[in-house]
Amino acid sequence: MERHSLYKSKLTALMFILPTLVILIIFLYYPTFQTFKMSLYRVAFLGLSKQFVGLENYRYIFSSPEYRKIFLNTAIFVVLSVVISLVIGLFLAVLANQKIKGKTVFRLLLIWPYALPPAVAGVIFLFLFNEQSGMVNYILKHVANIALPWLSKSYLAMGVVITAFVWKMVGYNVVFYLAALQNIPKDIIEAAKVEGASIFQTFFKVTLPMLSPITLFLVVTNTIAAFFESFTFIDLITKGGPADSTTVIIYSIYRDGFEYFKTGLAAAESVILFICVVILTLIQLRVSRRMVHYEK
Amino acid sequence: MKKILMALMAVLTAFSSALAQEKIHITFWHAMGGSRAAFIDRMVQDFNYTHPNIEVKAQYKGSYRDTLNSAILAYKQGNAPHIVQIFEVGSQLALDSGIFMPFQNLVKPGNYALLNDFIKPVANYYRIKGNFNSVPFNSSNPILYYNKSLFKKAGLDPENPPKTFDEIVDACVKLKKAGVRYCITWPLHSWFVEQWIAEQGALLANNENGRKARATNIYINSKPMYRIMKWWKDLYDKGYYAYSGKPEDWDGANNLFVSQQAAMLITSTSDVTILENAAYEHGFKLGTGFLPVPDGIKRNGVVVGGASLWVTKGHPKKELEAAKEFLLWFTNTENEVRWHKGTGYFPVRESAVKVLKFERWFDKHPAYRAAFDQLLQTIPNRATQGALIGNFPEIRTIIENAVQEILAGKPIKAVLKEADRKADQALKRYNMSVR
């Protein structure tokens, strides 16, 4: 069988991808390999001294109640923030997709938080939820005469970091949902209406299935963002507190690696995170084949 | 005559340019940002101007932790900076890293007078097993700041701040009655816990606070610790103590005090200048006092906080000599006075304190007096020497987590027991990694 190729020889093709390959190897594959290797050592001082300990770092992580709590925190954070940011994102996108006056302004405003650097967003939320001088408690005090310990109660603190993350992510989801909504052929919706479907029926039976490819894409990207980009919010707003109740795995990796000099443990945590993300992505892709409605 | 002068000038120029070619380059990494960085730069410029054969380059490297991380990485790659500023609790870590050399090895006996001039408690902290491993530079300790105007309003003596835990509680009752929102604040930071342990003459780690031999056991589940936590929890439950809800939030505590929501603040002496200005801007009178201590115990004093300057090993002899010369100049009496006035950090030399007293500096800035007297009155012993623990940053988080759990309502004894176990385990793992 003869293959039609754009390039005369494989070498030419290789030459074209070489720069990318070199960059990937230096900045991605080699560090990944090093991380895997490092996770098998007990490392002191960023690698100044190390000794091989096999899987001891992993054994420690899986047997320690502190790390189990960190995994649980991560699961809570990721699941809640992904679900909430997708639901709100879709809701807002549907609203912004209506034929209303000034819809461009609304769309712009909805997308705007995403353009904000995470550090700035983090500081805004820190100011909002400061227990004594924050805006939220100030308003609560005047309206209902209560003030909540936003950052010193564990579930409230988790709520605050999830809120911050969701607020930041919603704009991104709105953009994609808006584009997807506008791509749904009008005749399908009209056909449903003619058949006598209510607005809710149309939405849940027609619109939502048509949005499933983009939803899947957003679940993957939001999950990855929740794993990795939560760092800024947690570092700025709670520092993992109170008593480690908002410490998620990415924050723990940073602390172990760069504050406590436990490079080996941090490497092992990174590997675990890496495996988690790979597995989740595989599951999502598999689910997609069965559940997602792709137009041909 | 003119000709001779011209010739002399020519010779001199040639000579100095020859010297210029042989300039020794020294790099100095520090963790002092903002106005403090500019201040260090000015001092370094002066040194370079007066020492034409040495060129020191000072670089700001971020936080203390970032600075230490960068130094270790640079050493691994073979271009370590000559001088690194390291925070006090990083001392054991710096020793264990093995990339530094004891400063005292560089100093000739003729210069020992310069070493003996360091204030006792400061020398006590940085002299490890009899030797200065590093040069003390910026040092601070916690004091009580209070709002004299609010004190007056509550009928308290504005010249006589509370000195003990119970006196704080008594003052709080009155302040609350006078309508102050919160009575007292300080950052939820392990540093204060460590200080209160030292004030009680107690140790934080075995082997004499890790000074005699490597520490292998952390004392968190102890009576002195219980005393601190009990008081702290009571203050919190009664609404006397407030913090922003975020651990290690120094600015949050300062804001509560400056906005007059809290009448008292416990924080570092290095904030005297900042708080003096803030009090003036917000129209209240600032007072300072000693760190309050538990009742019925002898006041032992405070542990020196701050940072010291370390020299990395493996440089040519000429460069090490130059680094030493710079360090002795940088921390001399004149510069210590200058550094203190510019930043609020303490001068770490006896002679510098004398100069300041002679200049009547404390009459003009009475807020500094408590900071000085507290340090000078500290009894030198193992407790006030402070603990040397390799994984101190991690131990601090464990202590801070324990405090947060206690404030959230968990029983104090159970929390301390659990924290003690965690700390010991973490220390064991650290000690294994440096063996």
XYZ file of C-alpha atoms in Angstrom:
731
model
C 0.000 0.000 0.000
C 1.335 3.328 -0.960
C 0.986 6.187 1.423
C 0.596 9.690 0.222
C 2.841 11.952 2.132
C 3.226 15.658 2.113
C 6.958 15.301 2.561
C 9.424 13.554 0.346
C 11.151 11.681 3.093
C 10.593 10.929 6.719
C 13.695 12.924 7.502
C 12.121 16.154 6.279
C 9.102 15.526 8.447
C 11.328 14.788 11.395
C 13.256 17.988 10.835
C 10.018 19.942 11.082
C 8.990 18.485 14.405
C 12.523 18.507 15.790
C 12.371 21.929 17.485
C 9.135 21.025 19.249
C 10.555 17.653 20.186
C 13.706 19.159 21.658
C 11.692 21.615 23.723
C 9.360 18.869 24.903
C 12.227 16.612 25.897
C 14.086 19.312 27.785
C 11.141 20.905 29.542
C 8.637 18.066 29.815
C 9.910 14.525 29.370
C 13.238 14.868 31.150
C 11.757 16.597 34.254
C 8.962 14.005 34.320
C 11.505 11.210 34.213
C 13.521 12.910 36.953
C 10.399 13.251 39.098
C 9.671 9.536 38.762
C 13.268 8.746 39.710
C 13.370 11.225 42.577
C 10.207 9.710 44.079
C 12.193 6.559 44.843
C 14.801 8.409 46.889
C 14.969 10.070 50.234
C 16.272 13.434 49.135
C 17.665 16.207 51.294
C 18.239 19.824 50.273
C 16.911 19.773 46.737
C 19.102 16.824 45.835
C 22.369 17.649 47.603
C 22.215 14.245 49.263
C 19.981 11.301 48.495
C 19.598 7.644 49.199
C 17.547 5.033 47.403
C 14.530 3.919 49.437
C 12.400 2.173 46.822
C 8.699 2.674 47.306
C 9.053 3.918 50.879
C 7.816 7.445 49.985
C 4.650 5.976 48.473
C 4.138 3.659 51.423
C 4.424 6.619 53.758
C 1.986 8.754 51.795
C -0.666 6.051 51.574
C -0.368 5.026 55.205
C -0.337 8.489 56.759
C -3.658 9.954 57.913
C -2.398 13.473 57.063
C -2.009 12.612 53.411
C -5.298 10.745 53.348
C -6.912 13.961 54.513
C -5.129 15.851 51.743
C -6.450 13.399 49.124
C -9.951 13.762 50.519
C -9.659 17.567 50.453
C -8.492 17.380 46.853
C -11.424 15.176 45.860
C -13.924 17.492 47.548
C -12.367 20.559 46.001
C -12.138 19.134 42.481
C -15.599 17.547 42.339
C -17.455 20.490 43.837
C -15.640 23.179 41.903
C -15.945 21.392 38.549
C -19.650 20.618 38.974
C -20.537 24.080 40.246
C -18.499 25.978 37.687
C -19.994 23.932 34.838
C -23.583 24.312 36.032
C -23.252 28.044 36.608
C -21.300 28.441 33.371
C -24.027 26.701 31.373
C -26.786 28.615 33.121
C -25.158 31.968 32.424
C -24.360 30.990 28.852
C -28.009 30.077 28.212
C -29.084 33.435 29.645
C -26.507 35.321 27.618
C -27.651 33.484 24.511
C -31.127 35.027 24.678
C -32.078 37.822 22.377
C -31.831 40.641 24.886
C -30.726 44.240 24.835
C -27.017 44.788 25.474
C -26.128 41.128 25.247
C -22.573 41.935 24.120
C -22.047 43.883 27.326
C -23.360 40.983 29.404
C -21.160 38.525 27.556
C -18.125 40.700 28.034
C -18.808 41.062 31.758
C -19.284 37.318 32.157
C -15.996 36.504 30.521
C -14.052 39.224 32.234
C -13.119 37.387 35.498
C -11.238 34.812 33.482
C -8.947 37.514 32.134
C -7.898 38.433 35.659
C -4.614 36.938 36.903
C -5.312 34.296 39.597
C -3.158 36.207 42.095
C -5.343 39.294 41.732
C -8.513 37.223 42.021
C -7.076 35.554 45.136
C -6.366 38.882 46.801
C -9.865 40.136 45.959
C -11.382 37.134 47.711
C -9.026 37.539 50.637
C -10.328 41.080 51.096
C -13.933 40.010 50.626
C -13.811 37.233 53.198
C -11.513 38.767 55.800
C -13.255 37.933 59.057
C -13.068 41.360 60.692
C -12.694 43.872 57.893
C -14.069 41.948 54.897
C -16.895 43.190 52.705
C -18.942 39.994 53.075
C -19.047 40.109 56.862
C -19.665 43.851 56.759
C -22.795 43.347 54.671
C -23.922 40.322 56.692
C -23.542 42.332 59.855
C -25.759 45.115 58.530
C -28.360 42.889 56.935
C -28.647 39.980 59.336
C -26.422 41.023 62.242
C -24.153 37.987 61.922
C -20.497 37.596 61.063
C -19.169 34.240 59.922
C -15.657 32.884 60.603
C -15.020 32.424 56.885
C -11.407 31.408 57.098
C -11.139 29.803 60.516
C -13.960 27.256 60.143
C -12.855 24.351 58.010
C -15.927 23.892 55.797
C -16.402 27.646 55.340
C -12.762 28.033 54.317
C -13.191 25.234 51.777
C -16.315 27.015 50.559
C -14.393 30.262 50.116
C -11.598 28.720 48.037
C -14.122 26.806 45.920
C -16.117 30.010 45.387
C -12.974 31.857 44.347
C -11.998 29.134 41.917
C -15.515 28.818 40.476
C -15.765 32.583 40.032
C -12.519 32.504 38.105
C -13.427 29.482 35.938
C -17.027 30.385 35.073
C -16.016 32.922 32.436
C -14.035 30.291 30.586
C -16.980 27.887 30.610
C -19.366 30.607 29.476
C -17.211 31.295 26.405
C -17.242 27.679 25.298
C -20.901 27.077 26.098
C -21.935 30.246 24.284
C -20.082 29.172 21.165
C -21.593 25.689 21.405
C -25.105 27.049 21.949
C -24.822 29.207 18.887
C -23.773 26.201 16.864
C -26.931 24.231 17.656
C -29.051 24.312 14.491
C -32.160 26.420 15.041
C -34.397 24.007 13.116
C -33.886 21.265 15.697
C -35.062 23.523 18.503
C -37.960 24.723 16.407
C -38.883 21.154 15.508
C -39.021 20.331 19.221
C -41.258 23.308 19.835
C -43.572 22.319 17.022
C -43.797 18.832 18.530
C -45.045 20.499 21.703
C -42.029 20.197 23.981
C -41.860 22.612 26.895
C -38.870 24.875 27.431
C -37.454 22.484 30.009
C -38.026 19.461 27.840
C -36.317 21.210 24.955
C -33.404 22.108 27.145
C -32.884 18.733 28.805
C -33.779 16.457 25.883
C -32.400 18.473 22.984
C -29.985 21.230 23.967
C -28.098 19.397 26.699
C -27.322 16.283 24.605
C -26.201 18.524 21.778
C -23.813 20.205 24.209
C -22.291 16.951 25.451
C -19.061 17.122 23.404
C -18.244 20.566 24.743
C -19.298 19.510 28.250
C -16.867 16.625 28.122
C -14.109 18.927 26.942
C -14.892 21.360 29.751
C -14.990 18.618 32.377
C -11.476 17.579 31.365
C -10.049 21.108 31.271
C -11.825 22.180 34.481
C -10.657 19.100 36.345
C -7.072 19.707 35.333
C -7.386 23.368 36.267
C -8.889 22.414 39.635
C -5.932 20.132 40.283
C -3.254 22.604 39.349
C -4.552 26.163 39.414
C -6.072 25.898 42.852
C -2.597 26.598 44.212
C -2.735 30.380 43.954
C -6.074 30.664 45.724
C -5.115 28.379 48.540
C -1.720 29.973 49.064
C -3.185 33.467 49.089
C -6.453 32.941 50.933
C -5.988 30.152 53.496
C -2.415 28.864 53.302
C -3.939 25.407 53.532
C -5.614 26.223 56.844
C -7.403 26.005 59.146
C -5.437 22.987 60.333
C -4.801 21.659 56.812
C -8.491 21.516 55.931
C -7.937 23.290 52.615
C -4.580 21.707 51.828
C -4.969 20.057 48.443
C -2.321 17.923 46.794
C -0.789 20.647 44.622
C -0.297 22.877 47.673
C 1.138 19.983 49.637
C 3.625 19.292 46.826
C 4.799 22.891 46.936
C 5.125 22.889 50.704
C 6.930 19.566 50.937
C 9.207 20.380 48.031
C 10.149 23.973 48.615
C 9.394 24.795 52.223
C 10.164 21.562 54.034
C 12.920 20.262 51.749
C 11.232 16.869 51.414
C 11.920 16.623 47.725
C 11.488 12.847 47.534
C 8.049 12.940 49.100
C 7.025 15.861 46.913
C 8.155 13.910 43.842
C 6.102 10.899 44.925
C 3.055 13.122 45.406
C 3.592 14.576 41.928
C 3.682 11.084 40.449
C 0.445 10.200 42.244
C -1.181 13.383 40.957
C 0.098 12.611 37.471
C -1.403 9.115 37.574
C -4.711 10.478 38.904
C -4.963 12.960 36.053
C -4.085 10.317 33.452
C -6.688 7.882 34.811
C -9.393 10.548 34.997
C -8.699 11.659 31.459
C -8.840 8.077 30.195
C -12.150 7.468 31.961
C -13.581 10.652 30.554
C -12.508 9.749 27.048
C -13.995 6.278 27.372
C -17.248 7.664 28.717
C -17.289 10.071 25.821
C -17.466 7.277 23.276
C -20.580 5.886 24.878
C -22.438 8.909 26.111
C -21.433 11.877 24.056
C -23.496 12.841 21.093
C -21.200 13.912 18.280
C -22.632 15.231 15.090
C -21.220 13.485 12.135
C 56.893 70.856 40.536
C 53.911 70.585 38.241
C 55.710 67.974 36.191
C 56.445 65.872 39.214
C 52.833 66.061 40.269
C 51.687 65.077 36.817
C 54.037 62.118 36.817
C 52.831 61.104 40.230
C 49.250 61.319 39.063
C 50.062 59.185 36.062
C 51.724 56.568 38.221
C 48.798 56.593 40.603
C 46.280 56.225 37.807
C 48.236 53.331 36.347
C 48.489 51.758 39.766
C 44.794 52.108 40.512
C 43.773 50.822 37.102
C 46.016 47.804 37.650
C 44.205 47.283 40.908
C 40.890 47.747 39.208
C 41.686 44.904 36.881
C 42.245 42.661 39.826
C 38.962 43.514 41.449
C 37.563 40.683 43.514
C 33.902 40.059 42.851
C 31.677 39.048 45.744
C 28.014 38.150 45.456
C 25.639 38.639 48.350
C 22.111 37.215 48.279
C 19.551 38.565 50.697
C 15.835 38.411 51.424
C 15.158 42.058 52.192
C 12.688 43.474 49.710
C 11.311 46.947 49.092
C 12.835 49.879 50.914
C 15.146 47.530 52.813
C 16.665 46.299 49.544
C 17.353 49.886 48.511
C 18.944 50.477 51.894
C 21.238 47.484 51.510
C 22.165 48.632 48.007
C 23.227 52.019 49.345
C 25.369 50.428 52.030
C 26.989 48.112 49.480
C 27.726 51.082 47.214
C 29.518 52.781 50.062
C 31.592 49.676 50.655
C 32.537 49.384 47.000
C 33.502 53.061 46.943
C 35.758 52.771 49.958
C 37.203 49.381 48.948
C 38.311 49.843 45.334
C 39.745 46.342 45.055
C 36.484 44.596 45.986
C 33.212 44.733 44.086
C 30.242 43.436 46.094
C 27.019 42.770 44.266
C 23.907 42.495 46.422
C 20.868 40.717 45.034
C 17.373 40.396 46.428
C 16.281 36.760 46.080
C 12.751 36.764 47.450
C 11.683 35.273 50.760
C 14.102 33.685 53.225
C 13.079 30.274 51.935
C 13.518 31.250 48.296
C 16.926 32.705 49.082
C 18.063 29.488 50.759
C 16.625 27.355 47.935
C 18.403 29.455 45.323
C 21.671 29.265 47.225
C 21.516 25.464 47.467
C 20.699 25.133 43.755
C 23.461 27.568 42.810
C 25.937 25.612 44.922
C 24.904 22.407 43.144
C 25.594 24.076 39.822
C 28.964 25.311 41.022
C 28.356 29.044 41.230
C 27.226 29.662 44.756
C 26.993 33.241 46.014
C 29.686 34.088 48.578
C 27.317 35.440 51.194
C 23.743 34.331 51.904
C 21.254 35.772 54.380
C 19.471 32.957 56.224
C 16.626 33.201 58.748
C 17.262 32.130 62.315
C 15.245 28.906 62.224
C 17.137 27.902 59.097
C 20.397 27.713 61.075
C 20.363 23.947 61.628
C 19.165 23.454 58.076
C 22.057 25.550 56.786
C 24.502 23.560 58.902
C 23.090 20.266 57.635
C 23.164 21.341 54.009
C 26.961 21.322 54.237
C 27.423 24.135 51.750
C 28.522 26.749 54.283
C 31.708 27.263 56.259
C 31.919 28.554 59.820
C 32.538 32.296 59.653
C 34.813 32.127 62.680
C 37.360 30.128 60.640
C 37.925 33.233 58.547
C 38.437 35.605 61.438
C 41.910 36.062 62.862
C 42.217 36.233 66.655
C 43.071 39.917 66.269
C 39.500 40.530 65.132
C 37.852 38.591 67.928
C 36.990 41.845 69.677
C 34.562 42.449 66.838
C 32.893 39.130 67.543
C 32.723 39.743 71.274
C 30.900 42.995 70.691
C 27.684 41.235 69.652
C 24.846 41.583 72.175
C 24.752 38.536 74.455
C 21.376 37.025 73.485
C 22.204 37.512 69.823
C 25.625 35.939 70.165
C 23.963 33.172 72.133
C 21.701 32.264 69.282
C 24.267 32.270 66.497
C 27.214 30.848 68.393
C 26.728 27.153 67.751
C 29.024 24.904 69.807
C 31.175 27.909 70.705
C 31.706 29.157 67.175
C 30.092 31.862 65.137
C 28.907 29.939 62.123
C 27.386 33.072 60.689
C 27.399 36.809 61.318
C 24.313 38.146 63.113
C 22.769 40.901 61.058
C 19.103 41.757 61.349
C 17.433 40.734 64.531
C 14.052 41.231 66.117
C 11.779 39.846 68.830
C 8.127 40.145 69.722
C 6.810 43.012 71.873
C 3.417 44.290 72.917
C 2.149 47.335 71.050
C -0.826 49.119 72.540
C -3.137 51.973 71.719
C -2.642 54.564 74.466
C -5.706 56.521 73.408
C -7.994 53.492 73.772
C -6.323 52.609 77.079
C -7.161 56.065 78.409
C -10.731 55.745 77.208
C -11.105 52.427 79.060
C -9.691 53.888 82.246
C -6.427 51.958 82.036
C -3.041 53.480 82.804
C -1.647 54.390 79.382
C 1.906 54.322 80.729
C 1.614 50.898 82.302
C 0.789 48.141 79.787
C -0.211 44.628 80.980
C 2.778 42.391 81.666
C 1.228 38.982 82.278
C -1.427 36.768 80.749
C -3.896 37.568 83.552
C -3.264 41.289 83.274
C -4.101 41.054 79.582
C -7.415 39.409 80.419
C -8.181 42.110 83.043
C -7.361 44.854 80.566
C -9.559 43.141 77.988
C -12.579 43.236 80.302
C -12.207 47.001 80.645
C -11.430 47.631 77.005
C -14.473 45.645 75.889
C -16.667 47.639 78.276
C -15.300 50.826 76.740
C -16.542 49.612 73.369
C -13.361 48.307 71.767
C -14.324 45.633 69.254
C -11.510 43.184 69.929
C -9.027 43.502 72.696
C -5.854 41.944 71.332
C -4.448 40.435 68.162
C -1.300 38.759 66.917
C -0.626 36.675 63.832
C -1.422 32.995 64.261
C 2.252 32.095 63.993
C 4.369 29.492 65.742
C 7.034 32.130 66.416
C 5.022 33.543 69.314
C 4.515 30.091 70.786
C 8.262 29.507 70.652
C 8.816 32.825 72.427
C 6.361 32.037 75.201
C 8.023 28.656 75.703
C 11.388 30.394 76.097
C 9.939 33.019 78.445
C 8.939 30.178 80.776
C 12.467 28.802 80.686
C 11.257 25.682 78.925
C 12.772 23.835 75.999
C 11.187 23.080 72.653
C 13.430 20.119 71.846
C 15.589 17.576 73.654
C 19.392 17.566 73.853
C 19.212 21.046 75.357
C 17.131 22.515 72.542
C 19.267 20.692 70.003
C 22.310 22.730 71.045
C 24.296 19.961 72.717
C 23.534 17.335 70.121
C 21.088 16.935 67.281
C 17.494 17.206 68.533
C 15.496 13.986 68.279
C 12.386 14.846 70.259
C 10.120 17.883 70.069
C 8.332 18.961 73.240
C 4.874 20.054 72.164
C 2.854 18.084 74.687
C 4.199 19.981 77.692
C 2.908 22.020 80.622
C 4.339 25.331 79.390
C 2.693 24.701 76.018
C -0.623 23.910 77.691
C -0.483 27.204 79.619
C -0.095 29.162 76.395
C -2.876 27.339 74.579
C -5.314 27.540 77.495
C -4.910 31.321 77.726
C -5.081 31.778 73.978
C -8.245 29.685 73.728
C -9.920 31.573 76.608
C -9.163 34.908 74.962
C -10.557 33.610 71.692
C -13.728 32.167 73.217
C -14.485 35.392 75.049
C -14.029 37.393 71.858
C -10.931 39.153 73.192
C -8.536 37.699 70.658
C -9.071 38.014 66.925
C -7.064 37.121 63.858
C -7.859 37.372 60.152
C -8.481 33.625 59.912
C -5.397 33.039 57.798
C -2.280 31.572 59.429
C 0.958 33.608 59.440
C -0.938 36.726 58.380
C 1.286 39.527 59.724
C -0.438 42.265 57.740
C -3.863 41.065 58.874
C -2.891 41.519 62.536
C -1.329 44.923 61.874
C -4.500 46.051 60.097
C -6.700 45.083 63.036
C -4.511 47.159 65.327
C -4.037 50.137 63.046
C -7.771 50.345 62.295
C -8.248 50.459 66.108
C -10.474 47.388 66.102
C -7.963 45.840 68.504
C -6.340 47.836 71.284
C -3.262 45.615 71.603
C -1.003 43.877 69.138
C 1.855 41.463 69.649
C 4.287 41.461 66.774
C 7.906 41.851 65.782
C 10.059 44.789 66.877
C 10.974 45.242 63.231
C 7.548 46.876 62.782
C 8.161 49.743 65.231
C 8.849 52.273 62.482
C 5.871 51.147 60.387
C 3.469 51.202 63.344
C 4.751 54.534 64.658
C 3.913 56.102 61.316
C 0.572 54.301 61.059
C -0.460 55.399 64.562
C 0.380 58.989 63.694
C -1.689 58.791 60.503
C -4.673 57.287 62.301
C -4.503 59.733 65.138
C -3.724 57.567 68.143
C -0.786 57.332 70.525
C 1.356 54.211 70.315
C 2.858 52.530 73.346
C 5.119 49.496 73.571
C 5.787 47.019 76.335
C 7.418 43.679 77.021
C 5.899 40.503 75.673
C 3.302 39.410 78.278
C 4.185 36.155 80.038
C 2.211 33.531 82.010
C 1.579 34.439 85.639
C 3.663 32.980 88.400
C 6.720 32.175 86.338
C 10.052 33.917 86.165
C 10.481 35.987 83.005
C 13.395 34.408 81.168
C 13.399 36.580 78.093
C 13.042 36.170 74.382
C 14.704 34.257 71.590
C 16.364 36.330 68.928
C 14.530 36.328 65.635
C 15.707 37.616 62.303
C 18.546 36.444 60.152
C 22.303 36.106 59.886
C 24.824 36.119 57.062
C 26.500 32.858 56.032
C 29.557 32.276 53.854
C 29.473 29.413 51.362
C 32.523 27.188 51.133
C 34.694 26.279 48.178
C 35.807 29.738 47.056
C 39.432 30.806 46.470
C 41.156 32.184 49.533
C 41.293 35.706 48.140
C 37.552 35.808 47.666
C 36.891 34.454 51.138
C 39.126 37.170 52.577
C 37.176 39.796 50.680
C 33.872 38.318 51.838
C 35.096 38.455 55.423
C 36.221 42.035 55.031
C 32.830 42.976 53.665
C 30.938 41.202 56.435
C 32.958 42.835 59.196
C 32.443 46.220 57.567
C 28.773 45.612 56.869
C 28.049 44.784 60.500
C 30.327 47.363 62.114
C 29.033 49.789 64.711
C 28.436 52.637 62.329
C 26.479 50.522 59.862
C 24.468 48.827 62.579
C 23.296 52.217 63.818
C 22.444 53.234 60.298
C 20.587 49.963 59.626
C 18.590 50.297 62.828
C 17.523 53.857 62.119
C 16.607 53.059 58.552
C 14.621 49.883 59.136
C 13.738 49.441 62.800
C 15.692 46.183 63.043
C 17.859 45.998 66.086
C 21.518 46.924 66.084
C 23.192 43.703 67.153
C 26.320 45.288 68.668
C 26.823 46.560 72.208
C 28.768 49.499 70.841
C 25.928 50.411 68.494
C 23.474 50.457 71.398
C 25.889 52.752 73.265
C 26.046 55.108 70.325
C 22.244 55.225 70.128
C 21.967 55.905 73.848
C 24.549 58.649 73.548
C 22.547 60.222 70.743
C 19.423 60.092 72.983
C 17.701 58.135 70.245
C 15.357 56.466 72.735
C 14.155 59.793 74.107
C 13.119 60.767 70.629
C 11.683 57.351 69.789
C 10.482 55.832 73.055
C 8.682 53.017 71.242
C 12.059 51.391 70.619
C 12.942 51.222 74.280
C 10.844 48.160 75.130
C 12.370 46.302 72.217
C 15.871 47.032 73.482
C 15.357 46.496 77.158
C 13.557 43.235 76.570
C 16.472 41.853 74.626
C 19.137 43.221 76.959
C 17.344 41.850 80.028
C 17.057 38.369 78.558
C 18.684 35.725 80.750
C 21.084 33.722 78.625
C 20.210 30.033 78.960
C 19.307 27.072 76.777
C 15.659 28.142 76.634
C 16.316 31.677 75.423
C 19.060 30.473 73.132
C 16.278 29.019 71.015
C 15.945 25.568 69.555
C 18.019 24.250 66.688
C 15.760 21.970 64.706
C 16.544 20.940 61.156
C 12.962 20.803 59.947
C 11.840 23.885 61.858
C 9.596 25.191 59.039
C 7.606 21.944 59.128
C 7.423 21.921 62.941
C 6.032 25.450 62.745
C 3.178 24.317 60.522
C 2.422 21.459 62.924
C 2.238 23.894 65.843
C 0.085 26.340 63.863
C -2.292 23.551 62.839
C -2.577 22.537 66.483
C -3.477 26.106 67.471
C -6.160 26.266 64.796
C -7.642 22.986 65.960
C -7.668 24.187 69.555
C -9.336 27.476 68.625
C -11.908 25.499 66.618
C -12.861 23.725 69.823
C -10.933 20.462 69.989
C -9.695 19.476 73.475
C -6.274 21.030 74.100
C -4.580 17.981 75.601
C -5.581 15.626 72.789
C -4.490 18.114 70.131
C -1.099 18.689 71.771
C -0.508 14.963 72.114
C -1.270 14.369 68.460
C 0.860 17.341 67.343
C 3.735 16.058 69.471
C 3.556 12.679 67.750
C 3.469 14.285 64.298
C 6.398 16.561 65.106
C 8.529 13.704 66.422
C 7.781 11.614 63.363
C 8.591 14.482 60.998
C 11.849 15.159 62.841
C 12.785 11.485 62.663
C 12.297 11.488 58.924
C 14.343 14.672 58.585
C 17.174 13.297 60.673
C 17.247 10.161 58.533
C 17.554 12.238 55.378
C 20.638 14.127 56.570
C 22.491 11.197 58.017
